[in-house]
Tab-separated table of C-alpha atoms in Angstrom:
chain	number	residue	atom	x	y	z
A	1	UNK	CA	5.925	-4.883	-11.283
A	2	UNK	CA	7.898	-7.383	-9.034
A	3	UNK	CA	6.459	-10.166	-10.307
A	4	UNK	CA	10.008	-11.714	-12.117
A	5	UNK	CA	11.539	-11.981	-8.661
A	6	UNK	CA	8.498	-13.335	-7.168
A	7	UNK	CA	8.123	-15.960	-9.588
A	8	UNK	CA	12.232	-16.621	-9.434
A	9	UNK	CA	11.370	-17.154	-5.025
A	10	UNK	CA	8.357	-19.608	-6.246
A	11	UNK	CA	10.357	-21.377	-8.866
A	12	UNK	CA	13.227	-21.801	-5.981
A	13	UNK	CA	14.450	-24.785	-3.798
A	14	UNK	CA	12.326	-24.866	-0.808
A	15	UNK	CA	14.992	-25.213	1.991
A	16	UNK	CA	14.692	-21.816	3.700
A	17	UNK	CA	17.842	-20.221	1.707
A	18	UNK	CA	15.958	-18.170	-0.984
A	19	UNK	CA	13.366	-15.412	0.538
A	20	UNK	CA	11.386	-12.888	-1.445
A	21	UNK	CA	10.565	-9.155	0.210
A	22	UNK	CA	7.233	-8.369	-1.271
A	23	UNK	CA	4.459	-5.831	-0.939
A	24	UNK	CA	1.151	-5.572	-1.507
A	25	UNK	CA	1.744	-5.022	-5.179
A	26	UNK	CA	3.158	-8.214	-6.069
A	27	UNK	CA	1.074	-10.416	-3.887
A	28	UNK	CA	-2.347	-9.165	-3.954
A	29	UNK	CA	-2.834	-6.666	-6.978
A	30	UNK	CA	-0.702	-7.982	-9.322
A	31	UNK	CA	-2.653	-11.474	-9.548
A	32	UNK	CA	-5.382	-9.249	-10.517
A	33	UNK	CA	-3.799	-7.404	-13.214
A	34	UNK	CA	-1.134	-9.797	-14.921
A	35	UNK	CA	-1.272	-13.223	-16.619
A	36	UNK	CA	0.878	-14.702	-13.847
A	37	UNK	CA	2.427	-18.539	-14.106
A	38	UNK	CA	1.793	-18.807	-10.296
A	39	UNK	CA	-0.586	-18.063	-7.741
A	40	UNK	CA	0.909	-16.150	-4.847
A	41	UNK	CA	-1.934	-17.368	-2.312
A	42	UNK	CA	-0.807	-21.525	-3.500
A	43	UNK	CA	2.385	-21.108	-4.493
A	44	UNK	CA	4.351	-18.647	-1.566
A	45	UNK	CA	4.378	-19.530	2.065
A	46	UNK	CA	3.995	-16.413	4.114
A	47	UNK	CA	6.588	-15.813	6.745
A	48	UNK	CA	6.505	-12.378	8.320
A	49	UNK	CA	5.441	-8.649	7.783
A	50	UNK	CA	8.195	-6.758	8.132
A	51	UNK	CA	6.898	-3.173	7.942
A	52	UNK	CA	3.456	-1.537	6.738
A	53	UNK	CA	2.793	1.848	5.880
A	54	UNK	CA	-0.044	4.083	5.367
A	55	UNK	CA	-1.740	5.869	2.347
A	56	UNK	CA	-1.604	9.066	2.648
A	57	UNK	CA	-4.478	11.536	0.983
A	58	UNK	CA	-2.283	14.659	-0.444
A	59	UNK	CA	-2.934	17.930	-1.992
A	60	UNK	CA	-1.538	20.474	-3.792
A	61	UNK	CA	-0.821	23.594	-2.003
A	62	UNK	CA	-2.922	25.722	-4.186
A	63	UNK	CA	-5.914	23.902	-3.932
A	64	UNK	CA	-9.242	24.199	-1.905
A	65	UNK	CA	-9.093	21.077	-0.229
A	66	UNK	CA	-7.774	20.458	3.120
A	67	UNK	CA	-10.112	17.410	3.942
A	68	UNK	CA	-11.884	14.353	2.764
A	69	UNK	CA	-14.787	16.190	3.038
A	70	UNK	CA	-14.096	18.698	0.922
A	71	UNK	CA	-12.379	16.612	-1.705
A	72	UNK	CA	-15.620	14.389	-1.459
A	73	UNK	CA	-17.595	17.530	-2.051
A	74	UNK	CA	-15.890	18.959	-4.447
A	75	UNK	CA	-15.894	15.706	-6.603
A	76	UNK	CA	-19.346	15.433	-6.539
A	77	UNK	CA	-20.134	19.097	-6.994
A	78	UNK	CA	-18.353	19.120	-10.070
A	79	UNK	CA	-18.304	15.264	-11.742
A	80	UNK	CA	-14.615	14.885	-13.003
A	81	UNK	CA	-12.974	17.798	-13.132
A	82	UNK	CA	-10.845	16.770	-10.481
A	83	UNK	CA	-7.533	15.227	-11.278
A	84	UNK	CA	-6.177	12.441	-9.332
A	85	UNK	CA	-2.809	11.621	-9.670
A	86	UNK	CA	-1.249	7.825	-9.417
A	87	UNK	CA	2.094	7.035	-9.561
A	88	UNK	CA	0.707	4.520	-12.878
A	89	UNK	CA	-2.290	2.619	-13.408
A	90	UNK	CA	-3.042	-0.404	-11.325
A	91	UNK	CA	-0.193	1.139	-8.819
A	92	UNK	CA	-1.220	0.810	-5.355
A	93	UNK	CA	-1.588	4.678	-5.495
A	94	UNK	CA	-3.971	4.250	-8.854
A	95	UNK	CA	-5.773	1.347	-7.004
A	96	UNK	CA	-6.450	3.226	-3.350
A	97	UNK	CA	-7.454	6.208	-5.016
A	98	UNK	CA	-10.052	4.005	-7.009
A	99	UNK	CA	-11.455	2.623	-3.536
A	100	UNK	CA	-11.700	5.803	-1.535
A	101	UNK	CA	-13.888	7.112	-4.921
A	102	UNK	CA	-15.623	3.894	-5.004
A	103	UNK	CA	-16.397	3.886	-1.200
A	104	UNK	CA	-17.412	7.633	-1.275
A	105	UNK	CA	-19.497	7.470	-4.537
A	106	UNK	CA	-17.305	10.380	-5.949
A	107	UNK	CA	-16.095	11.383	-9.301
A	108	UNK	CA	-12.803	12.509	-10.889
A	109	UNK	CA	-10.177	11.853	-13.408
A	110	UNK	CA	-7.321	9.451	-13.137
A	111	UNK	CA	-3.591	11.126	-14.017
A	112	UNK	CA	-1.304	8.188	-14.447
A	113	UNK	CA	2.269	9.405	-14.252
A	114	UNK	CA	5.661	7.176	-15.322
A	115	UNK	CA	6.081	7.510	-11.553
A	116	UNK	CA	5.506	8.599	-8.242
A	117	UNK	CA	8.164	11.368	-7.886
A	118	UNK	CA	6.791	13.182	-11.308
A	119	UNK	CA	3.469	12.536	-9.992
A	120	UNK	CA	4.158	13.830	-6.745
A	121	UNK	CA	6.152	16.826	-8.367
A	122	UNK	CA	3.438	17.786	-10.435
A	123	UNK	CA	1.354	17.997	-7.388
A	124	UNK	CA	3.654	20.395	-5.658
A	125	UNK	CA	3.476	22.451	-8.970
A	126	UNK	CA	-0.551	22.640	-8.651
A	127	UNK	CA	-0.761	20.617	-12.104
A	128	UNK	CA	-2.905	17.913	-10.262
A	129	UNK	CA	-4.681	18.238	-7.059
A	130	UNK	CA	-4.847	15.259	-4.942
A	131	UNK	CA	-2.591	11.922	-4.669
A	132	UNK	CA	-3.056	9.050	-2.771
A	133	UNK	CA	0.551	8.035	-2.167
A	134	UNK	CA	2.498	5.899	0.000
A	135	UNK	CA	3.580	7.973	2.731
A	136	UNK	CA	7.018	7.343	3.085
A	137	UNK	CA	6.895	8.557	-0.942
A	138	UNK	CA	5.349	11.847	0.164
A	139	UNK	CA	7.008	12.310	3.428
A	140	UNK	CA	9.715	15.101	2.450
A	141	UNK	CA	7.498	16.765	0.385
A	142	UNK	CA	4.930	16.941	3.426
A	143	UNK	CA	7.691	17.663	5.790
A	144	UNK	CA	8.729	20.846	3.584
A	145	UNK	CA	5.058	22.349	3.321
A	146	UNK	CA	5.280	22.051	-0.726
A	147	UNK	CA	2.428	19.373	-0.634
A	148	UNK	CA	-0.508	19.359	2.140
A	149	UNK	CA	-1.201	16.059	4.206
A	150	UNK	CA	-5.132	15.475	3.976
A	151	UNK	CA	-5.808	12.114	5.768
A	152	UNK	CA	-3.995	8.920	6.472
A	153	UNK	CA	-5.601	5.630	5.344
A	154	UNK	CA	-5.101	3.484	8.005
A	155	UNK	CA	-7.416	3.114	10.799
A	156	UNK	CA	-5.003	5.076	13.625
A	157	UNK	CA	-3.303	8.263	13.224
A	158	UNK	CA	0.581	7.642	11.958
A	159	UNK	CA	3.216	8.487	14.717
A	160	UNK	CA	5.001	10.403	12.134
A	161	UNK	CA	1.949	11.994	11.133
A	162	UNK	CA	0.391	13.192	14.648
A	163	UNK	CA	-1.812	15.683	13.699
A	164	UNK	CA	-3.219	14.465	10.301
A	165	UNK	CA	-6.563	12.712	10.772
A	166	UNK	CA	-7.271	9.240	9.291
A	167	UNK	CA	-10.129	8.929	6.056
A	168	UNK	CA	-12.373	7.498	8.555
A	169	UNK	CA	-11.986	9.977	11.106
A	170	UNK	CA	-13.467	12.344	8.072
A	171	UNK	CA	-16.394	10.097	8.026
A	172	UNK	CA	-15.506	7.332	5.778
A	173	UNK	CA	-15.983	4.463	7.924
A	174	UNK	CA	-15.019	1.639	5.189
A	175	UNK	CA	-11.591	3.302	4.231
A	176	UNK	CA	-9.243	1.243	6.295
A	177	UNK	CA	-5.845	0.969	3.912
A	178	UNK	CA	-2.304	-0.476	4.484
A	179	UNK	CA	1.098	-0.203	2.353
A	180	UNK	CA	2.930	-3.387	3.367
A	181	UNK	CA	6.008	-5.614	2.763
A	182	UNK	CA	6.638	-8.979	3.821
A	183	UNK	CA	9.009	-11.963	3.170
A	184	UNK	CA	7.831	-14.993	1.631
A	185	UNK	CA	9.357	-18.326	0.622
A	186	UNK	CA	7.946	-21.086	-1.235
A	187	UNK	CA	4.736	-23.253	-0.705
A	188	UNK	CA	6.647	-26.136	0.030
A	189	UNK	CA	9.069	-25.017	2.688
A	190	UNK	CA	9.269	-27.221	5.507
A	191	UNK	CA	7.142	-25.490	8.454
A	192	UNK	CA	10.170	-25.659	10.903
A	193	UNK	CA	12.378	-23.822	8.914
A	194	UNK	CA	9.053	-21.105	7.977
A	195	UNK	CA	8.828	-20.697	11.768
A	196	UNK	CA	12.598	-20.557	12.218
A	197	UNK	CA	12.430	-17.584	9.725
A	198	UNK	CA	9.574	-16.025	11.363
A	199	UNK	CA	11.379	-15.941	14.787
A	200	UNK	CA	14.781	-14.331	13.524
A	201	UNK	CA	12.602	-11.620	11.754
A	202	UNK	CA	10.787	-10.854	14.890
A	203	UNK	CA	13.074	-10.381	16.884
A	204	UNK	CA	15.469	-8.092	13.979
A	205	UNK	CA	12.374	-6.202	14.273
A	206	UNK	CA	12.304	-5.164	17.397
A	207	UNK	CA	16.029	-4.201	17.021
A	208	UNK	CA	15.720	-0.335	17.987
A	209	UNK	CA	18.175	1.032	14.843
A	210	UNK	CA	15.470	-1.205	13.124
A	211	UNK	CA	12.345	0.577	14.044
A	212	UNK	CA	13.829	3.915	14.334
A	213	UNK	CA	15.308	3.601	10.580
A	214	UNK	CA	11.500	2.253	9.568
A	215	UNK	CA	10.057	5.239	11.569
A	216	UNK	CA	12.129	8.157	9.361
A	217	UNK	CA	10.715	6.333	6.343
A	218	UNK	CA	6.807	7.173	7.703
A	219	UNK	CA	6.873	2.653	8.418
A	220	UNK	CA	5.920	0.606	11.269
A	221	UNK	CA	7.579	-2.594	12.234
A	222	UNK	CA	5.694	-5.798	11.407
A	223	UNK	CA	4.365	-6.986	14.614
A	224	UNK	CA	2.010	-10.147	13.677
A	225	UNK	CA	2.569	-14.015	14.284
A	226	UNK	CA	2.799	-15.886	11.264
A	227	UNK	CA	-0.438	-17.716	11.153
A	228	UNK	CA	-1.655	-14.335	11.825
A	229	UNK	CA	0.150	-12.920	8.844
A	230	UNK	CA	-0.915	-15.675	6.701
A	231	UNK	CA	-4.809	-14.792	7.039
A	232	UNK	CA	-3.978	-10.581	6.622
A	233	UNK	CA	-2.170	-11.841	3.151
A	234	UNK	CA	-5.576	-13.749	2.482
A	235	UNK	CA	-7.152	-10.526	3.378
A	236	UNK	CA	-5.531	-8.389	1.271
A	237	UNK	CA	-5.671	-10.698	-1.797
A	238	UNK	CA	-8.931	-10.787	-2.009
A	239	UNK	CA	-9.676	-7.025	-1.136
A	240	UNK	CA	-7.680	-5.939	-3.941
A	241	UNK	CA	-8.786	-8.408	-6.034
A	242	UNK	CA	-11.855	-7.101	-5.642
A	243	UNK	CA	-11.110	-3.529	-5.726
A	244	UNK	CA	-9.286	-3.977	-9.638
A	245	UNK	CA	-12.360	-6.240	-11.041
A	246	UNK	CA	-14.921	-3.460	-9.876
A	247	UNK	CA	-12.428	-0.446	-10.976
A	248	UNK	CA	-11.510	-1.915	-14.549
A	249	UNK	CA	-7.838	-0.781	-13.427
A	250	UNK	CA	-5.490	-2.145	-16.044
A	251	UNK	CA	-1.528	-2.479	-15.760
A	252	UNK	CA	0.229	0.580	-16.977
């Protein structure tokens, strides 16, 4: 799950030359799920987001449910007969799926898949009937009307996305979730060279082939300060944390 090259950018010589890109997954769910030698909070200096991405609530074609409402009232109407697909368990689509249920007192079944493009697939085939996926992931199969966009999990509306409301615009207030990557480099990197780092990254960010190739992908440009980064990473560790001990999620 990532966490080999994480540990190879912790293990590293601190002078600025080796980097890690890593996501949510491998620095704030997978210290919740894996024996790790390292702690990613201690151990990793943050240096800069460099793009985030929503959740995106899907459904299959064939089925009922168009909004969080009705997947809300469908899951409590008929206690776990749904089936939620995840791309595996303890996945980032496993472990958002497990919050919006936890958040909305609902019931279902989790469908771990080897995967998010069977999962997704088996979606579009009406096998399962609602993902929450990243949206870049289910982007083309949005874009070609085989899957149906419910909600967005972030707290705006995605620009790629327009018309597709977010999970708290369908009355969950306490849904507020981000896909995100961001380079890291170890603890003891000196802070000139972190804040060198940080600086280049900006400004490659704000590159317009940059953000228009992010955009196509359903991503937005990281657009924090570093100390600013450093406290969402301390954030997000300890939301997800959270989320896995009061889930039971396991690694699949």
């Amino acid at each position: 799950g990532g966490s080999i090259g994480t540990e190879a950018a912790v293990r590293a010589s601190p002078e600025g030359h080796t980097m890690v890109l890593a996501s949510t997954s491998e620095i704030a769910t997978n210290p919740a799920l894996y024996k790790l030698g390292y702690d990613t909070i201690r151990d990793l200096a943050p240096v800069a987001l460099v793009a985030s991405a929503a959740m995106v609530v899907v459904a299959s074609p064939t089925s009922s449910i168009d909004t969080v409402q009705s997947l809300i009232a469908l899951a409590k109407a008929k206690p776990g007969a749904l089936n939620v697909a995840s791309a595996r368990n303890g996945t980032i689509t496993h472990l958002s799926g497990e919050l919006l249920r936890s958040v909305t007192g609902s019931s279902w079944t989790h469908v771990p898949y080897k995967g998010a493009p069977p999962a997704l697939s088996d979606l579009a085939a009406g096998r399962v009937e609602v993902m929450v996926s990243s949206l870049p992931a289910a982007m083309p199969l949005i874009k070609a009307g085989r899957i149906k966009a419910v909600a967005v999990s972030t707290r705006a509306r995605q620009p790629s996305l327009p018309d597709v409301p977010t999970v708290i615009e369908n009355g969950v207030p306490q849904y507020d979730v981000v896909y995100w990557y961001g380079i890291f480099v170890p603890a003891a990197t000196p802070k000139a060279i972190v804040a060198r780092l940080a600086d280049e990254i900006g400004r490659a960010l704000r590159q317009k082939e940059v953000v228009a190739n992010l955009a196509n992908q359903g991503a937005l440009p990281g657009e924090l300060q570093q100390v600013e980064f450093a406290r969402f990473v301390r954030s997000e560790h300890a939301l997800w944390s959270k989320v896995v001990k009061s889930s039971g999620a396991k690694a699949g």
